[in-house]
Structures are given as C-alpha cells and as structure tokens.
Amino acid sequence: MVDVLALVEARLRTALGEPDARAAVTFLGTDRVEVLRFREGDVLRYATLGMSAQPMTDPAAMLADPLKGPRAELVLSVRGGLADTDKALRPLAVLAASPQVEGVVVAPGASLDVGEPLWPGAPFTSVLVAEPGGLVEDLELDPPLDPVRFLPLLPMTPNEAAWKRVHGAQALRERWLTQGTDLRDPSRRSVLLD
C-alpha cells in the first residue's frame, strides 16, 4: 500500500519549499493531523498533512470505501508579522479532521466554521474553500485511489459568511475581486456587502 502522506509531504515541499515549523494535533478517535508552516517572503502558508490519509466519505453512504473517495489537504496563506497567525494551527487541524469526525466531504465552494477566531483577535471564524490547482498541483495516486487535491482556504468574516450563504461562493469571490480585497491580510475588514 502506498504511503499517501509521504507523497503529500513531498508534493508540498516541491511546491512550497522546506517547512520552517510543524505541529501535530490528535483528536480522540481520529488520525493525527499535522500542520506545516512554509515562509515565502512576507507570506506564511499553513498546510495540513493527514486529512488525505483516508478518503472522504459521503455521509449518506451505508459503508465507507477504504480506497475510493475524494482526498484533500488544506492550505491557508496569510501575510506574516501582522497577527499571531501561528495560533491558527489548531483550528486548521480541526477543519482537517472534520471529514473523520463529522463525516463531511470538503469541496470547493464549501464554508467551514470553527466557531471561534482563527487566531487571537482574528475577524474570521470561518473559511471559504477555494478551487485547487493554483498553488499546489493535485497529486495523482495509483488507481483506484482518487488524487489528493490541495484546497486553498480564504478567511471569511461572519458577515461575509452569512452573505455567502444567501448569494453563493462565486458572488462572494466576485465581490472580493471587484473591491480589490487582500485575502492574505490577517486583520482585514469585511468587504462591503449590500
């Protein structure tokens, strides 16, 4: 059996360089999840490692297939030095463990909420899952295994999350784009919403 996590870590290192920090979190009844921190100039990237060890299973399925099903890891990018974003490690691990704990399938367009600030003083308690393929390419695995997708996370304020529930993920992304929102700013204010 292939060591998926070793391949995932190798892909992250190829795309983002060597991690300068890592932390591990284990929740009762789940596999260990690590969060690796990569530094590129003034940008910090936090990537989960462990979510892709098992395929995500549709909660309506009677039995979980141990091989088939979507696999993913999460990537959060923020500007360093403006907030204590290293405290986001635990919330990121919680989000990465959600497929095992809650039986959810994390996919682009989804909202994930941790119910508390992502880091101390953060105006964000949730994230929008963005489309993969930009920063870290999908990792193809031998059939019948699905590829591992590296899903970017875009922090949302509570107002943005509520607006997204009504208008959809694409409308929120367009609002961010038209207003020139710096989604890497760890202390940015909510985008103007109508």
mmCIF file of C-alpha atoms in Angstrom:
data_model
loop_
_atom_site.group_PDB
_atom_site.id
_atom_site.type_symbol
_atom_site.label_atom_id
_atom_site.label_comp_id
_atom_site.label_asym_id
_atom_site.label_seq_id
_atom_site.Cartn_x
_atom_site.Cartn_y
_atom_site.Cartn_z
ATOM 1 C CA MET A 1 0.000 0.000 0.000
ATOM 2 C CA VAL A 2 1.302 3.437 -0.954
ATOM 3 C CA ASP A 3 2.209 5.902 1.822
ATOM 4 C CA VAL A 4 -0.102 8.731 0.793
ATOM 5 C CA LEU A 5 1.139 11.155 3.443
ATOM 6 C CA ALA A 6 4.789 10.768 2.422
ATOM 7 C CA LEU A 7 3.805 11.597 -1.172
ATOM 8 C CA VAL A 8 1.695 14.543 0.004
ATOM 9 C CA GLU A 9 4.551 15.971 2.070
ATOM 10 C CA ALA A 10 6.926 15.577 -0.884
ATOM 11 C CA ARG A 11 4.452 17.459 -3.129
ATOM 12 C CA LEU A 12 4.139 20.259 -0.557
ATOM 13 C CA ARG A 13 7.925 20.571 -0.298
ATOM 14 C CA THR A 14 8.261 20.665 -4.094
ATOM 15 C CA ALA A 15 5.641 23.414 -4.392
ATOM 16 C CA LEU A 16 6.338 25.469 -1.254
ATOM 17 C CA GLY A 17 9.906 24.668 -0.183
ATOM 18 C CA GLU A 18 11.065 23.387 3.181
ATOM 19 C CA PRO A 19 8.696 23.916 6.121
ATOM 20 C CA ASP A 20 10.158 26.072 8.875
ATOM 21 C CA ALA A 21 7.772 24.772 11.552
ATOM 22 C CA ARG A 22 5.314 21.941 12.111
ATOM 23 C CA ALA A 23 2.859 20.935 14.798
ATOM 24 C CA ALA A 24 0.729 17.853 15.332
ATOM 25 C CA VAL A 25 -2.755 17.516 16.804
ATOM 26 C CA THR A 26 -4.604 14.304 17.581
ATOM 27 C CA PHE A 27 -8.303 14.267 18.376
ATOM 28 C CA LEU A 28 -9.945 11.352 20.158
ATOM 29 C CA GLY A 29 -10.901 8.707 17.608
ATOM 30 C CA THR A 30 -9.095 10.305 14.665
ATOM 31 C CA ASP A 31 -5.762 10.027 12.933
ATOM 32 C CA ARG A 32 -3.055 12.545 13.731
ATOM 33 C CA VAL A 33 -3.114 15.772 11.709
ATOM 34 C CA GLU A 34 -0.003 17.864 11.235
ATOM 35 C CA VAL A 35 0.153 21.471 10.121
ATOM 36 C CA LEU A 36 3.304 22.591 8.308
ATOM 37 C CA ARG A 37 4.314 26.244 8.017
ATOM 38 C CA PHE A 38 6.112 27.500 4.926
ATOM 39 C CA ARG A 39 7.539 31.003 4.552
ATOM 40 C CA GLU A 40 7.780 32.787 1.193
ATOM 41 C CA GLY A 41 8.860 36.400 1.640
ATOM 42 C CA ASP A 42 6.270 38.034 3.882
ATOM 43 C CA VAL A 43 3.659 35.319 3.210
ATOM 44 C CA LEU A 44 3.116 32.399 5.575
ATOM 45 C CA ARG A 45 1.464 29.284 4.214
ATOM 46 C CA TYR A 46 -0.026 26.715 6.564
ATOM 47 C CA ALA A 47 -0.711 23.306 5.024
ATOM 48 C CA THR A 48 -2.393 20.345 6.688
ATOM 49 C CA LEU A 49 -0.877 16.874 6.469
ATOM 50 C CA GLY A 50 -3.071 13.951 7.460
ATOM 51 C CA MET A 51 -6.502 14.757 6.077
ATOM 52 C CA SER A 52 -5.719 12.840 2.862
ATOM 53 C CA ALA A 53 -4.686 9.623 4.647
ATOM 54 C CA GLN A 54 -8.273 8.378 4.308
ATOM 55 C CA PRO A 55 -10.760 9.180 1.539
ATOM 56 C CA MET A 56 -13.668 11.413 2.491
ATOM 57 C CA THR A 57 -16.958 9.566 2.544
ATOM 58 C CA ASP A 58 -20.410 10.804 1.643
ATOM 59 C CA PRO A 59 -22.326 10.897 4.950
ATOM 60 C CA ALA A 60 -25.320 9.248 3.203
ATOM 61 C CA ALA A 61 -23.243 6.199 2.174
ATOM 62 C CA MET A 62 -24.020 2.976 4.041
ATOM 63 C CA LEU A 63 -20.384 1.829 4.078
ATOM 64 C CA ALA A 64 -17.177 3.784 3.787
ATOM 65 C CA ASP A 65 -14.922 2.638 0.953
ATOM 66 C CA PRO A 66 -11.369 2.408 2.352
ATOM 67 C CA LEU A 67 -9.829 3.255 -1.056
ATOM 68 C CA LYS A 68 -12.202 5.285 -3.232
ATOM 69 C CA GLY A 69 -13.349 8.780 -2.476
ATOM 70 C CA PRO A 70 -12.023 12.324 -2.625
ATOM 71 C CA ARG A 71 -8.829 13.158 -0.742
ATOM 72 C CA ALA A 72 -7.643 16.636 0.167
ATOM 73 C CA GLU A 73 -5.355 18.776 2.268
ATOM 74 C CA LEU A 74 -5.964 22.413 3.251
ATOM 75 C CA VAL A 75 -3.702 25.419 2.595
ATOM 76 C CA LEU A 76 -4.073 28.818 4.279
ATOM 77 C CA SER A 77 -1.950 31.789 3.103
ATOM 78 C CA VAL A 78 -1.598 34.968 5.207
ATOM 79 C CA ARG A 79 0.798 37.889 5.496
ATOM 80 C CA GLY A 80 3.244 37.330 8.325
ATOM 81 C CA GLY A 81 4.073 39.713 11.145
ATOM 82 C CA LEU A 82 0.632 41.368 11.309
ATOM 83 C CA ALA A 83 -1.079 38.936 13.717
ATOM 84 C CA ASP A 84 -0.340 35.805 15.735
ATOM 85 C CA THR A 85 -1.402 33.540 12.866
ATOM 86 C CA ASP A 86 0.610 30.584 14.208
ATOM 87 C CA LYS A 87 -2.305 30.090 16.599
ATOM 88 C CA ALA A 88 -4.313 29.000 13.528
ATOM 89 C CA LEU A 89 -2.634 25.589 13.739
ATOM 90 C CA ARG A 90 -5.281 24.049 15.991
ATOM 91 C CA PRO A 91 -8.298 25.448 14.068
ATOM 92 C CA LEU A 92 -6.726 24.185 10.821
ATOM 93 C CA ALA A 93 -6.248 20.737 12.351
ATOM 94 C CA VAL A 94 -9.904 20.801 13.483
ATOM 95 C CA LEU A 95 -11.010 21.586 9.918
ATOM 96 C CA ALA A 96 -8.746 18.856 8.512
ATOM 97 C CA ALA A 97 -10.206 16.323 10.964
ATOM 98 C CA SER A 98 -13.816 17.232 10.117
ATOM 99 C CA PRO A 99 -14.216 14.538 7.423
ATOM 100 C CA GLN A 100 -13.323 11.860 10.007
ATOM 101 C CA VAL A 101 -15.197 13.443 12.919
ATOM 102 C CA GLU A 102 -18.305 14.769 11.196
ATOM 103 C CA GLY A 103 -18.390 12.664 8.038
ATOM 104 C CA VAL A 104 -18.321 15.689 5.727
ATOM 105 C CA VAL A 105 -16.818 15.908 2.274
ATOM 106 C CA VAL A 106 -14.801 19.129 1.985
ATOM 107 C CA ALA A 107 -15.084 20.552 -1.540
ATOM 108 C CA PRO A 108 -14.594 23.894 -3.325
ATOM 109 C CA GLY A 109 -17.353 26.376 -2.537
ATOM 110 C CA ALA A 110 -17.962 24.979 0.948
ATOM 111 C CA SER A 111 -17.864 27.050 4.113
ATOM 112 C CA LEU A 112 -16.072 25.640 7.140
ATOM 113 C CA ASP A 113 -16.598 27.261 10.543
ATOM 114 C CA VAL A 114 -14.525 26.719 13.668
ATOM 115 C CA GLY A 115 -16.848 28.742 15.932
ATOM 116 C CA GLU A 116 -14.032 30.918 17.272
ATOM 117 C CA PRO A 117 -11.440 33.293 15.798
ATOM 118 C CA LEU A 118 -8.944 31.501 13.555
ATOM 119 C CA TRP A 119 -6.167 33.158 15.630
ATOM 120 C CA PRO A 120 -6.247 35.641 18.550
ATOM 121 C CA GLY A 121 -8.029 38.822 17.523
ATOM 122 C CA ALA A 122 -8.871 37.499 14.048
ATOM 123 C CA PRO A 123 -12.053 38.893 12.492
ATOM 124 C CA PHE A 124 -12.616 35.460 10.903
ATOM 125 C CA THR A 125 -14.280 32.357 12.336
ATOM 126 C CA SER A 126 -14.813 30.561 9.046
ATOM 127 C CA VAL A 127 -13.196 29.964 5.677
ATOM 128 C CA LEU A 128 -14.346 29.563 2.107
ATOM 129 C CA VAL A 129 -12.850 26.529 0.374
ATOM 130 C CA ALA A 130 -11.436 27.690 -2.968
ATOM 131 C CA GLU A 131 -10.640 25.803 -6.168
ATOM 132 C CA PRO A 132 -7.448 23.712 -6.125
ATOM 133 C CA GLY A 133 -4.670 23.613 -8.688
ATOM 134 C CA GLY A 134 -3.125 27.051 -8.412
ATOM 135 C CA LEU A 135 -0.531 26.966 -5.668
ATOM 136 C CA VAL A 136 -0.045 23.198 -5.281
ATOM 137 C CA GLU A 137 -0.960 20.850 -8.129
ATOM 138 C CA ASP A 138 -3.156 17.821 -7.479
ATOM 139 C CA LEU A 139 -1.238 14.695 -6.522
ATOM 140 C CA GLU A 140 -2.219 11.769 -8.730
ATOM 141 C CA LEU A 141 -2.277 8.397 -6.962
ATOM 142 C CA ASP A 142 -2.386 4.905 -8.445
ATOM 143 C CA PRO A 143 -5.932 3.676 -9.232
ATOM 144 C CA PRO A 144 -8.317 3.054 -7.620
ATOM 145 C CA LEU A 145 -7.202 5.905 -5.327
ATOM 146 C CA ASP A 146 -8.528 9.378 -6.110
ATOM 147 C CA PRO A 147 -5.970 12.201 -6.430
ATOM 148 C CA VAL A 148 -5.151 14.405 -3.461
ATOM 149 C CA ARG A 149 -6.362 17.970 -4.009
ATOM 150 C CA PHE A 150 -4.780 20.906 -2.170
ATOM 151 C CA LEU A 151 -7.654 23.221 -1.287
ATOM 152 C CA PRO A 152 -6.886 26.893 -0.564
ATOM 153 C CA LEU A 153 -8.774 28.411 2.370
ATOM 154 C CA LEU A 154 -9.987 32.022 2.204
ATOM 155 C CA PRO A 155 -10.849 33.507 5.635
ATOM 156 C CA MET A 156 -14.358 34.982 5.890
ATOM 157 C CA THR A 157 -15.801 37.404 8.406
ATOM 158 C CA PRO A 158 -19.172 36.402 9.923
ATOM 159 C CA ASN A 159 -20.922 38.964 7.666
ATOM 160 C CA GLU A 160 -19.213 37.559 4.577
ATOM 161 C CA ALA A 161 -20.134 34.004 5.592
ATOM 162 C CA ALA A 162 -23.789 34.993 6.048
ATOM 163 C CA TRP A 163 -23.802 36.838 2.713
ATOM 164 C CA LYS A 164 -22.198 33.825 1.004
ATOM 165 C CA ARG A 165 -24.977 31.538 2.345
ATOM 166 C CA VAL A 166 -27.548 33.715 0.573
ATOM 167 C CA HIS A 167 -25.698 34.691 -2.619
ATOM 168 C CA GLY A 168 -23.222 31.824 -3.099
ATOM 169 C CA ALA A 169 -19.466 31.380 -3.153
ATOM 170 C CA GLN A 170 -18.968 32.773 -6.668
ATOM 171 C CA ALA A 171 -20.791 36.006 -5.810
ATOM 172 C CA LEU A 172 -18.589 36.489 -2.736
ATOM 173 C CA ARG A 173 -15.404 35.829 -4.741
ATOM 174 C CA GLU A 174 -16.551 38.402 -7.324
ATOM 175 C CA ARG A 175 -17.256 40.924 -4.547
ATOM 176 C CA TRP A 176 -13.745 40.403 -3.155
ATOM 177 C CA LEU A 177 -12.240 40.781 -6.630
ATOM 178 C CA THR A 178 -14.130 43.945 -7.635
ATOM 179 C CA GLN A 179 -13.229 45.628 -4.339
ATOM 180 C CA GLY A 180 -9.552 44.624 -4.546
ATOM 181 C CA THR A 181 -9.675 42.716 -1.254
ATOM 182 C CA ASP A 182 -6.340 41.458 0.065
ATOM 183 C CA LEU A 183 -7.415 37.998 1.206
ATOM 184 C CA ARG A 184 -3.986 37.411 2.789
ATOM 185 C CA ASP A 185 -4.382 40.344 5.197
ATOM 186 C CA PRO A 186 -4.897 38.670 8.609
ATOM 187 C CA SER A 187 -6.684 41.730 10.019
ATOM 188 C CA ARG A 188 -8.696 42.924 7.015
ATOM 189 C CA ARG A 189 -12.221 44.216 7.460
ATOM 190 C CA SER A 190 -15.308 42.701 5.896
ATOM 191 C CA VAL A 191 -15.848 43.539 2.237
ATOM 192 C CA LEU A 192 -18.712 45.981 1.544
ATOM 193 C CA LEU A 193 -21.922 43.983 1.182
ATOM 194 C CA ASP A 194 -25.397 45.116 0.164
#
